[in-house]
Amino acid sequence: MNEFINEYIRRFPSAWQLDAGDVIDNAVKAFSRDHQTGLRMIKGTVISSVSGIRWLLETIPWAVLILAVWALAWRQTKKWYVGAFYAAMMTFVGCCGFWKEMLETLSVVIAAVILCTALGFPLGVLLAMSDKANRVLRPILDTMQTMPSWVYLVPAVILFGVGTTPALLATTIYAIVPMVRLTSHGLLYVDAEMVEAARAFGSTRFQTLVKIQIPQAIPTIMTGVNQTIMMAMSMVVTCALIGAKGLGMEILVATNRVDMGKSLFPGVCIVIVAIILDRLTQAAVKRSEVIADG
Amino acid sequence: MMENGADKFTTHRKTGATVALWDVSFKVREGEIFVIIGLSGSGKSTIIRCFNKLVKPTSGHPICDGRKIDEMESRELIEFRRNTISMVFQHFGLFTHRSVIDNVTYGLEIRGMPKAEREERAMGLIRMVGLEGWERKSISNLSGGMKQRVGIARALANDPKVLLMDEPFSALDPLVRRDMQFELLSIQRKLGKTILFITHDINEAFKLGDTIAIMRDGKILQIDTPEGISTNPVDEYTRQFVEGADKAKVFSARNVMHAPACLIREWEDPTNAIREMRKGEFSSAYVVDGMMRLKGVLSIDGALKARGGRLPISDYIDRNPVTTREDVLLSDIMPLAAESRYPIAVIDEAGTLKGIVSKAAVIASLI
């Protein structure tokens, strides 16, 4: 009797506890075995496109890159000293000795953002247009957003080994959600009378979408891109754990050696890059608002 | 449920369904302005949206040229909206990311008309609504009245037979509204469109409507010409509605008068009077005796002269100021107010000053 109480009342019955970890583990491993050619192709594409971007960034002389940031910030904020400030911050990254690492990090971020936009925008449109898609995709998006990002890392490693490819995959999964959500949000919250007007003049659904809803939603969609960039930035750093090179790796190495001084500088550099990316895209959001509101 | 005689509120309470329209039936003649009037929530916007199927009625059929609009297939409906019917919205519904001319040409663009042709047609309409020179401007540069001109030009661009106008002038201020009403009438006389016009303003209905339908709680109470409605309202509700038609004929002095801000006793000396007027920055003051009976009006000029000549103020009082009684209608006060130099004094039979009516108060009460 005592044993029964112990086993079934005081604790959660151990006989009911699942042990699915192995099952999933094996399934993922089996998948990776069975689809080796496909996975290898994906890996090849990812690696070549990321190194393509990195090659591009590295080919541009550092001074040109800094001047470009200056010019862009100047044009968007209409203040030359804002641009100068950003340029100074970028120069600081170079002085810390992390220019190459910054470009490595940036190339993964850029690749991830391109991928997120290319996949996230159509998904967002689908979500806004179809109730059914909305019902199916929403819980998936919730899961992607709330699941701790580490969880993606392990299957990504099993499928693609360590390095850039799993890092890009995990970053995309993590950072695509705001793109999808904000695209669909932007499309659904276009002024109701405007959409009614478009319909009343005989627009097809496609015409309403392309000529009215998307142009009106651009500021929200741009906010989505901005959020995606920021999330990609933070995830790429985490991805150092699975071998992504760049600023994150520097921090990881310094942390493992309990070297506070060495981990602080790449940390600051990450903040600098993030701030510059954020401000430049924020300014783009502002400008698109002006266009959408006439 | 409504078939058993329940009203819209009981039905909503018992079933959760809102009845927007019930047993509504009317005919609009070609080329007339048919005005539907009712308070908000009476179902007017729902009616008008049945005619281009932005709302699909659960039963009954809106019919245009013998075609049942609610049964149109999607292709047919799109053609119908592109060619036969168009709409003007209360808050304009303009596409803010497009310029004026790109708004006007929208209906033509989506049916594939070449750019040069549609812009030529749009320019004609932009000229007609008086926006020439503004065609490349963006919408946010326009005032409310100009925005609705764009809305009207856009609706006319695809040369529809029927124009649906959902409270098009309600968001505009009164003076602009009057201009727009006038222009709508002249456009209608020129183009002979059939117009279905929604409003909650009975004056607007009387001014524009060839036929007026009064709605309440999703039902039509009366359909008639303006004259018919104002002489023969079917029930108390329509009678009250019609009575509101001209506020100047309903409001009297009592509704708009206020206490005189500057009062002087007739025996006060000029220096005191001047001080009183200066204090409140008034150019004139009302003079009363001990019983508050109105003796006249003293202007600041008069008071200054009295002080200069060391004379009592009574020598300089205007003893025939314009006066009126509390129950006189504003429509009768208006001509007086226009003539008078001072606010009009309101007195009773005994000549006691009850209050004053300023020109501003008269005008403010009418809008």
XYZ file of C-alpha atoms in Angstrom:
661
model
C 0.000 0.000 0.000
C 2.763 2.342 1.063
C 4.584 1.499 -2.093
C 1.532 2.321 -4.182
C 1.185 5.733 -2.566
C 4.867 6.406 -3.102
C 4.755 5.298 -6.694
C 1.456 6.770 -7.882
C 0.308 9.509 -5.476
C 3.275 11.415 -4.057
C 5.240 11.540 -7.244
C 4.263 11.606 -10.885
C 4.068 7.920 -11.810
C 7.390 6.927 -13.343
C 5.693 4.339 -15.557
C 3.943 7.181 -17.391
C 7.082 9.088 -18.148
C 7.954 9.039 -21.822
C 11.421 8.543 -23.081
C 11.098 10.067 -26.518
C 14.476 11.757 -26.609
C 16.146 8.716 -28.157
C 13.376 8.269 -30.685
C 13.720 11.809 -31.990
C 17.472 11.575 -31.885
C 17.403 8.439 -33.983
C 14.867 9.889 -36.391
C 17.008 12.943 -37.054
C 20.112 10.792 -37.451
C 18.292 8.458 -39.825
C 17.059 11.449 -41.819
C 20.556 12.801 -42.088
C 21.797 9.353 -43.258
C 19.035 8.891 -45.817
C 19.247 12.332 -47.369
C 22.968 12.782 -47.458
C 23.143 13.983 -51.045
C 20.375 16.538 -50.555
C 21.875 17.834 -47.328
C 25.296 18.031 -48.878
C 23.868 20.072 -51.723
C 22.233 22.500 -49.307
C 25.471 22.728 -47.392
C 27.429 23.459 -50.558
C 25.021 26.183 -51.619
C 25.044 27.814 -48.211
C 28.801 27.765 -47.870
C 29.404 29.137 -51.332
C 26.845 31.933 -50.966
C 28.058 32.972 -47.510
C 31.662 32.962 -48.649
C 30.558 34.857 -51.732
C 29.131 37.589 -49.525
C 32.237 37.534 -47.358
C 34.467 37.745 -50.406
C 32.463 40.774 -51.545
C 32.792 42.470 -48.146
C 36.506 41.693 -47.976
C 37.155 42.948 -51.499
C 35.741 46.341 -50.657
C 38.600 48.366 -49.134
C 37.913 49.051 -45.457
C 37.985 52.798 -45.980
C 35.317 52.601 -48.680
C 33.073 50.580 -46.360
C 33.426 53.138 -43.596
C 32.773 56.003 -46.000
C 29.735 54.168 -47.351
C 28.268 53.899 -43.843
C 28.970 57.590 -43.319
C 27.302 58.551 -46.598
C 24.285 56.308 -46.002
C 23.697 57.607 -42.485
C 24.158 61.184 -43.665
C 21.653 60.708 -46.477
C 19.058 59.078 -44.260
C 19.286 61.272 -41.183
C 20.264 64.455 -43.052
C 22.947 65.028 -40.403
C 26.583 64.671 -41.392
C 27.771 64.240 -37.797
C 25.586 61.171 -37.248
C 27.332 59.546 -40.185
C 30.693 60.639 -38.826
C 29.856 59.082 -35.459
C 28.981 55.736 -37.058
C 32.154 55.884 -39.150
C 34.192 56.522 -35.996
C 32.568 53.563 -34.268
C 33.408 51.308 -37.211
C 36.979 52.535 -37.164
C 37.076 51.565 -33.485
C 36.165 47.984 -34.444
C 39.141 47.972 -36.797
C 41.399 49.359 -34.068
C 40.329 46.545 -31.750
C 41.647 44.144 -34.369
C 38.293 42.605 -35.204
C 37.698 43.907 -38.735
C 37.951 40.461 -40.303
C 35.757 38.892 -37.615
C 33.194 41.633 -38.099
C 33.005 40.850 -41.805
C 32.636 37.132 -41.046
C 29.749 37.840 -38.683
C 28.190 40.290 -41.127
C 28.314 37.848 -44.014
C 26.306 35.237 -42.085
C 23.867 37.928 -40.893
C 23.369 39.231 -44.420
C 22.846 35.742 -45.825
C 20.362 34.946 -43.048
C 18.446 38.182 -43.566
C 18.211 37.592 -47.314
C 16.923 34.077 -46.662
C 14.483 35.268 -43.980
C 13.093 37.983 -46.245
C 12.813 35.717 -49.261
C 10.909 33.090 -47.253
C 9.237 35.280 -44.648
C 7.580 37.789 -46.961
C 5.567 35.273 -49.016
C 4.695 33.394 -45.826
C 3.453 36.642 -44.274
C 1.314 37.341 -47.350
C -0.109 33.819 -47.163
C -0.848 34.291 -43.480
C -2.708 37.533 -44.144
C -4.670 36.197 -47.091
C -5.792 32.815 -45.812
C -7.481 31.983 -42.537
C -6.525 28.362 -42.914
C -2.826 29.180 -43.312
C -3.152 31.451 -40.321
C -4.552 28.678 -38.134
C -1.818 26.240 -39.157
C 1.181 28.568 -39.147
C 0.487 30.630 -36.054
C 1.231 27.909 -33.475
C 4.346 26.964 -35.454
C 5.527 30.580 -35.337
C 4.777 30.737 -31.607
C 6.904 27.642 -31.094
C 9.757 29.021 -33.172
C 9.711 32.245 -31.232
C 9.487 30.874 -27.685
C 11.641 27.768 -28.025
C 15.071 28.537 -26.516
C 17.405 29.077 -29.435
C 19.896 26.441 -28.206
C 17.382 23.750 -29.044
C 17.802 24.367 -32.774
C 21.520 23.996 -32.567
C 21.697 20.257 -31.932
C 19.587 19.037 -34.878
C 21.311 21.602 -37.075
C 24.657 20.092 -36.111
C 23.438 16.539 -36.661
C 22.226 17.437 -40.151
C 25.045 19.674 -41.315
C 27.995 19.140 -38.988
C 29.634 22.176 -37.387
C 30.351 25.446 -39.147
C 28.559 28.056 -41.189
C 25.701 25.958 -42.563
C 24.030 24.923 -39.295
C 24.634 28.439 -37.994
C 22.783 29.930 -40.936
C 19.969 27.409 -40.604
C 19.472 28.019 -36.880
C 19.704 31.788 -37.384
C 17.094 31.708 -40.123
C 14.634 29.697 -38.057
C 15.134 32.038 -35.130
C 15.026 35.323 -37.040
C 12.342 34.668 -39.647
C 9.407 34.999 -37.231
C 9.210 38.818 -36.995
C 9.443 39.036 -40.784
C 6.434 36.735 -41.204
C 4.417 38.260 -38.400
C 4.992 41.894 -39.256
C 4.345 41.309 -42.947
C 0.981 39.739 -42.186
C 0.217 42.343 -39.521
C 1.026 45.168 -41.898
C -1.207 43.749 -44.612
C -4.142 43.086 -42.293
C -4.117 46.510 -40.682
C -4.234 48.624 -43.798
C -6.991 51.218 -43.353
C -10.278 49.364 -43.858
C -11.874 52.089 -45.956
C -8.902 52.079 -48.311
C -9.249 48.343 -48.883
C -13.011 48.765 -49.296
C -12.368 51.488 -51.863
C -9.983 49.235 -53.773
C -12.619 46.496 -53.864
C -15.422 48.905 -54.726
C -13.567 49.997 -57.857
C -13.351 46.414 -59.063
C -9.843 45.333 -58.050
C -9.136 41.632 -58.057
C -7.680 40.281 -54.810
C -4.255 40.268 -56.397
C -4.579 43.898 -57.532
C -5.720 44.971 -54.077
C -2.725 43.181 -52.584
C -0.091 44.498 -54.968
C -1.393 48.013 -55.599
C -2.828 48.929 -52.204
C -2.055 46.573 -49.335
C 1.656 45.935 -49.904
C 2.562 49.605 -50.581
C 0.597 50.606 -47.489
C 2.248 47.890 -45.385
C 5.829 48.695 -46.434
C 6.694 50.575 -43.205
C 5.538 47.623 -41.089
C 7.319 45.172 -43.378
C 10.487 47.266 -43.091
C 10.143 47.118 -39.312
C 10.002 43.350 -39.752
C 13.273 43.438 -41.711
C 14.807 45.584 -38.987
C 13.726 43.128 -36.268
C 14.964 40.200 -38.332
C 18.377 41.839 -38.697
C 18.633 42.424 -34.961
C 17.601 38.883 -34.083
C 19.938 37.421 -36.703
C 22.748 39.485 -35.226
C 22.195 38.108 -31.733
C 21.768 34.532 -32.965
C 24.902 34.567 -35.092
C 26.844 35.309 -31.922
C 25.233 32.379 -30.147
C 26.070 30.228 -33.154
C 29.723 30.456 -32.239
C 28.868 27.447 -30.079
C 28.464 25.351 -33.224
C 31.511 26.710 -34.920
C 30.385 29.863 -36.694
C 33.395 32.077 -37.045
C 33.370 35.772 -36.309
C 32.941 38.054 -33.314
C 30.955 35.440 -31.353
C 33.833 32.986 -31.602
C 36.217 35.552 -30.107
C 33.910 35.995 -27.130
C 33.456 32.259 -26.729
C 37.199 31.626 -26.717
C 37.855 34.469 -24.250
C 35.015 33.313 -21.997
C 36.343 29.778 -21.914
C 39.626 31.223 -20.678
C 37.802 33.448 -18.154
C 39.517 36.388 -19.813
C 37.239 39.355 -19.138
C 39.335 41.929 -20.962
C 39.492 39.893 -24.150
C 35.770 39.099 -24.142
C 34.769 42.710 -23.513
C 36.182 44.134 -26.757
C 34.443 41.798 -29.215
C 31.296 42.290 -27.111
C 31.493 46.037 -27.620
C 32.152 45.498 -31.333
C 28.981 43.416 -31.615
C 27.012 46.194 -29.968
C 28.514 48.722 -32.396
C 27.641 46.675 -35.473
C 24.142 46.043 -34.118
C 23.540 49.729 -33.415
C 24.714 50.791 -36.872
C 22.533 48.171 -38.576
C 19.554 49.132 -36.432
C 19.811 52.887 -36.976
C 20.321 52.591 -40.713
C 17.284 50.337 -41.160
C 15.192 52.422 -38.740
C 15.860 55.430 -40.913
C 14.700 53.419 -43.927
C 11.483 52.586 -42.017
C 10.881 56.272 -41.345
C 11.354 57.167 -44.980
C 8.994 54.436 -46.150
C 6.377 55.767 -43.706
C 6.566 59.146 -45.369
C 6.014 57.540 -48.761
C 3.101 55.368 -47.596
C 1.295 58.205 -45.856
C 1.741 60.488 -48.820
C -37.527 36.155 -35.108
C -38.054 39.523 -36.752
C -40.791 37.841 -38.774
C -42.681 37.314 -35.545
C -42.577 41.004 -34.877
C -39.610 41.255 -32.504
C -37.534 44.435 -32.804
C -33.830 44.593 -33.542
C -32.780 44.961 -29.905
C -34.776 41.972 -28.648
C -33.429 39.900 -31.507
C -29.889 40.874 -30.661
C -30.362 40.043 -26.992
C -31.911 36.661 -27.655
C -29.810 35.439 -30.580
C -26.625 37.492 -30.581
C -27.222 38.337 -34.232
C -27.437 41.989 -35.192
C -30.154 42.818 -37.649
C -28.763 45.613 -39.777
C -31.662 45.880 -42.192
C -35.146 44.488 -42.121
C -37.817 44.525 -44.799
C -36.245 47.371 -46.726
C -37.538 47.979 -50.209
C -37.276 50.990 -52.482
C -36.784 52.011 -56.075
C -34.352 54.618 -57.322
C -35.228 56.328 -60.600
C -32.517 56.821 -63.171
C -30.842 60.213 -62.900
C -32.211 61.162 -59.494
C -30.486 61.862 -56.205
C -31.942 59.431 -53.712
C -31.047 60.379 -50.152
C -31.155 57.930 -47.267
C -31.158 59.646 -43.919
C -30.974 58.233 -40.431
C -28.951 58.399 -37.245
C -25.802 56.327 -36.853
C -26.611 52.668 -36.407
C -29.808 52.905 -38.402
C -28.380 50.759 -41.202
C -27.765 53.349 -43.889
C -24.144 52.360 -44.583
C -25.162 48.710 -44.788
C -27.828 49.473 -47.390
C -25.454 51.323 -49.643
C -22.855 48.555 -49.415
C -25.400 46.012 -50.643
C -25.384 47.766 -54.008
C -21.775 46.916 -54.794
C -21.748 43.744 -52.716
C -19.264 44.977 -50.166
C -22.005 43.545 -47.947
C -24.046 40.558 -49.073
C -27.651 40.584 -47.839
C -28.859 37.379 -46.190
C -32.129 37.611 -48.050
C -33.643 39.850 -50.689
C -31.964 41.248 -53.786
C -30.543 44.636 -54.729
C -31.246 44.887 -58.469
C -29.582 47.088 -61.071
C -30.796 47.005 -64.695
C -32.581 43.761 -63.972
C -29.445 42.052 -62.638
C -29.397 40.727 -59.102
C -26.235 42.242 -57.643
C -25.965 39.838 -54.718
C -25.940 36.815 -57.035
C -23.149 38.027 -59.307
C -20.162 35.714 -59.749
C -16.772 37.174 -58.919
C -15.794 37.980 -62.537
C -19.174 39.556 -63.257
C -19.062 41.500 -59.993
C -15.630 42.915 -60.818
C -16.877 44.036 -64.239
C -19.981 45.558 -62.617
C -17.874 47.486 -60.104
C -15.466 48.646 -62.806
C -18.061 49.884 -65.248
C -21.424 50.514 -63.692
C -21.163 51.589 -60.075
C -18.650 53.460 -57.975
C -18.420 54.807 -54.481
C -17.398 57.843 -52.442
C -16.446 57.255 -48.819
C -17.023 59.156 -45.592
C -13.340 59.368 -44.709
C -12.419 59.599 -48.388
C -10.707 56.165 -48.578
C -7.941 57.692 -50.680
C -4.760 55.750 -51.365
C -2.227 57.794 -49.436
C 0.808 56.301 -51.188
C -0.439 57.586 -54.554
C -0.579 61.109 -55.924
C -3.844 62.879 -56.703
C -3.874 61.799 -60.336
C -2.872 58.224 -59.474
C -5.876 58.082 -57.156
C -8.215 59.380 -59.830
C -6.892 56.949 -62.428
C -6.975 53.929 -60.114
C -10.243 52.519 -61.447
C -8.996 52.855 -65.022
C -5.563 51.447 -64.236
C -6.926 48.197 -62.828
C -9.013 47.600 -65.892
C -5.921 47.974 -68.022
C -6.381 51.317 -69.758
C -3.082 52.693 -71.158
C -1.444 55.363 -69.063
C -1.709 58.278 -71.502
C -5.409 57.687 -72.087
C -6.343 57.346 -68.429
C -4.359 60.402 -67.404
C -6.043 62.450 -70.097
C -9.460 61.438 -68.825
C -8.401 62.028 -65.209
C -7.165 65.536 -66.017
C -10.606 66.435 -67.335
C -12.176 65.318 -64.046
C -9.517 66.998 -61.921
C -10.302 70.231 -63.759
C -14.015 69.673 -63.204
C -13.636 69.338 -59.434
C -11.336 72.367 -59.374
C -8.024 70.737 -58.484
C -6.017 71.705 -61.534
C -2.368 72.164 -60.624
C -2.635 69.726 -57.712
C -2.571 66.521 -59.762
C 1.023 65.535 -58.878
C 0.699 66.463 -55.207
C 0.454 63.793 -52.565
C -2.765 63.309 -50.638
C -1.436 64.588 -47.317
C -0.980 68.037 -48.868
C -4.725 68.425 -49.366
C -7.387 69.835 -47.060
C -10.475 67.778 -46.205
C -12.593 69.392 -48.881
C -9.925 68.851 -51.521
C -9.545 65.235 -50.493
C -13.221 64.606 -51.060
C -12.970 66.330 -54.450
C -10.350 63.724 -55.311
C -12.743 61.060 -53.992
C -15.489 62.330 -56.285
C -13.200 62.621 -59.308
C -11.983 59.077 -58.675
C -15.543 57.805 -58.496
C -16.477 59.567 -61.744
C -13.375 58.399 -63.619
C -14.810 55.083 -64.776
C -17.966 56.874 -65.919
C -20.374 54.867 -63.771
C -24.150 54.902 -64.131
C -24.638 54.886 -60.385
C -22.710 56.755 -57.722
C -22.883 55.527 -54.131
C -22.032 58.246 -51.643
C -21.636 57.190 -48.017
C -21.856 60.368 -45.920
C -19.328 62.007 -48.225
C -19.500 65.454 -46.630
C -19.936 64.542 -42.957
C -16.235 64.858 -42.197
C -16.011 68.343 -43.700
C -16.539 71.638 -41.920
C -19.824 73.458 -42.568
C -18.682 76.067 -45.060
C -16.767 73.554 -47.159
C -19.734 71.209 -46.918
C -21.995 73.835 -48.441
C -19.625 74.398 -51.355
C -19.355 70.677 -51.953
C -23.143 70.225 -51.909
C -23.482 72.961 -54.472
C -20.806 71.419 -56.644
C -22.294 67.967 -56.392
C -25.597 69.364 -57.618
C -23.968 71.061 -60.581
C -21.989 67.913 -61.437
C -25.155 65.878 -61.250
C -27.059 68.281 -63.511
C -24.194 68.150 -65.993
C -23.608 64.392 -66.023
C -27.038 63.081 -65.047
C -25.723 60.319 -62.782
C -28.011 58.331 -60.558
C -26.826 59.051 -57.030
C -27.548 57.148 -53.862
C -26.593 59.524 -51.075
C -26.328 58.742 -47.373
C -26.402 61.429 -44.716
C -27.429 62.102 -41.134
C -28.006 65.790 -41.796
C -31.604 66.634 -42.664
C -30.640 69.967 -44.200
C -28.275 68.201 -46.558
C -31.017 65.709 -47.412
C -33.474 68.492 -48.210
C -30.938 70.396 -50.242
C -29.789 67.501 -52.409
C -32.546 64.922 -52.462
C -35.107 64.387 -55.204
C -36.417 61.588 -53.015
C -35.701 61.049 -49.325
C -35.932 57.853 -47.297
C -35.904 58.150 -43.506
C -34.468 55.155 -41.652
C -34.554 54.012 -38.084
C -33.244 50.789 -36.523
C -32.811 49.035 -39.867
C -36.231 49.911 -41.227
C -37.393 52.568 -43.632
C -40.055 54.767 -42.031
C -40.973 56.950 -44.961
C -40.013 57.501 -48.593
C -41.153 60.720 -50.179
C -40.098 63.960 -51.805
C -38.663 66.590 -49.441
C -41.926 68.529 -49.608
C -43.960 65.403 -48.908
C -41.839 64.550 -45.884
C -41.905 68.005 -44.372
C -45.657 68.456 -44.819
C -46.756 64.882 -44.065
C -44.382 63.167 -41.650
C -45.750 59.658 -41.027
C -44.975 59.560 -37.325
C -43.535 61.430 -34.382
C -39.950 60.322 -35.133
C -39.917 61.648 -38.676
C -41.692 64.798 -37.517
C -38.933 65.474 -35.010
C -36.311 64.704 -37.603
C -37.799 67.181 -40.008
C -38.201 69.803 -37.315
C -34.474 69.745 -36.817
C -34.157 70.828 -40.411
C -33.446 74.472 -39.703
C -32.173 75.127 -36.227
C -32.804 78.842 -36.624
C -36.490 78.012 -36.683
C -36.265 75.924 -33.522
C -33.872 77.795 -31.263
C -34.909 81.025 -29.580
C -32.981 83.773 -27.832
C -33.296 81.883 -24.536
C -31.070 79.089 -25.885
C -28.155 81.277 -26.838
C -28.211 84.310 -24.531
C -25.697 84.804 -21.763
C -25.296 87.185 -18.840
C -24.127 90.693 -19.782
C -20.459 90.894 -18.929
C -20.381 94.636 -18.321
C -23.198 96.334 -16.404
C -23.350 99.941 -15.237
C -25.890 101.707 -13.015
C -27.276 104.875 -14.602
C -26.057 107.093 -11.755
C -22.431 105.963 -11.888
C -19.891 108.549 -12.950
C -17.972 108.307 -16.290
C -14.633 107.417 -14.668
C -16.171 104.364 -13.009
C -17.848 103.338 -16.260
C -14.573 103.609 -18.164
C -12.773 101.571 -15.520
C -15.449 98.850 -15.762
C -15.158 98.656 -19.532
C -11.338 98.716 -19.512
C -11.268 95.912 -16.968
C -13.053 93.526 -19.287
C -11.827 95.138 -22.515
C -15.374 95.943 -23.648
C -16.203 98.688 -26.083
C -19.694 99.165 -24.648
C -21.695 98.520 -21.485
C -25.377 98.051 -20.658
C -26.881 100.680 -18.398
C -29.633 99.657 -15.966
C -31.570 101.320 -13.150
C -31.960 100.012 -9.614
C -34.605 97.501 -10.707
C -32.334 96.050 -13.442
C -34.511 97.710 -16.066
C -32.555 98.411 -19.246
C -31.949 102.095 -19.793
C -29.650 101.923 -22.782
C -26.109 101.233 -23.988
C -23.061 103.348 -23.226
C -20.132 103.105 -25.624
C -16.562 103.728 -24.506
C -16.458 106.799 -26.773
C -19.546 108.168 -25.018
C -18.037 107.583 -21.606
C -14.791 109.341 -22.594
C -16.715 112.347 -23.909
C -18.769 112.486 -20.697
C -15.606 112.536 -18.618
C -14.035 115.207 -20.846
C -17.115 117.456 -20.538
C -17.656 116.603 -16.847
C -21.206 115.547 -17.656
C -23.229 112.592 -16.255
C -23.196 109.463 -18.425
C -26.962 109.698 -18.902
C -26.355 112.422 -21.510
C -24.399 109.975 -23.686
C -26.471 106.815 -23.378
C -27.849 105.305 -26.584
C -31.462 105.000 -25.387
C -32.689 102.912 -28.306
C -30.537 99.798 -28.352
C -31.776 96.771 -30.289
C -33.731 94.529 -27.927
C -35.575 91.280 -28.187
C -37.573 88.859 -26.044
C -36.496 85.475 -24.721
C -38.859 83.478 -26.913
C -38.016 85.109 -30.241
C -36.664 82.609 -32.782
C -33.092 82.901 -34.008
C -34.299 83.177 -37.591
C -35.930 86.484 -36.569
C -32.949 87.678 -34.538
C -30.432 87.149 -37.329
C -31.344 90.247 -39.378
C -31.297 92.342 -36.169
C -27.893 90.979 -35.199
C -26.521 91.868 -38.596
C -27.647 95.487 -38.229
C -26.818 96.117 -34.590
C -23.527 97.644 -33.420
C -23.825 96.029 -29.993
C -24.868 92.578 -28.834
C -28.673 92.409 -28.665
C -30.240 92.891 -25.228
C -32.894 90.403 -24.158
C -35.593 91.960 -21.941
C -38.934 90.890 -20.489
C -42.295 92.719 -20.508
C -41.227 94.976 -17.641
C -38.069 95.994 -19.501
C -35.820 94.036 -17.132
C -32.520 92.965 -18.707
C -32.392 89.134 -18.850
C -29.238 88.645 -20.890
C -27.534 89.480 -24.152
C -27.182 87.697 -27.476
C -23.952 88.249 -29.376
C -23.543 87.778 -33.124
C -21.007 85.075 -32.477
C -23.462 83.160 -30.294
C -26.126 83.269 -33.011
C -23.753 81.970 -35.645
C -22.228 79.342 -33.368
C -25.639 77.903 -32.504
C -26.463 77.317 -36.148
C -23.498 75.084 -36.926
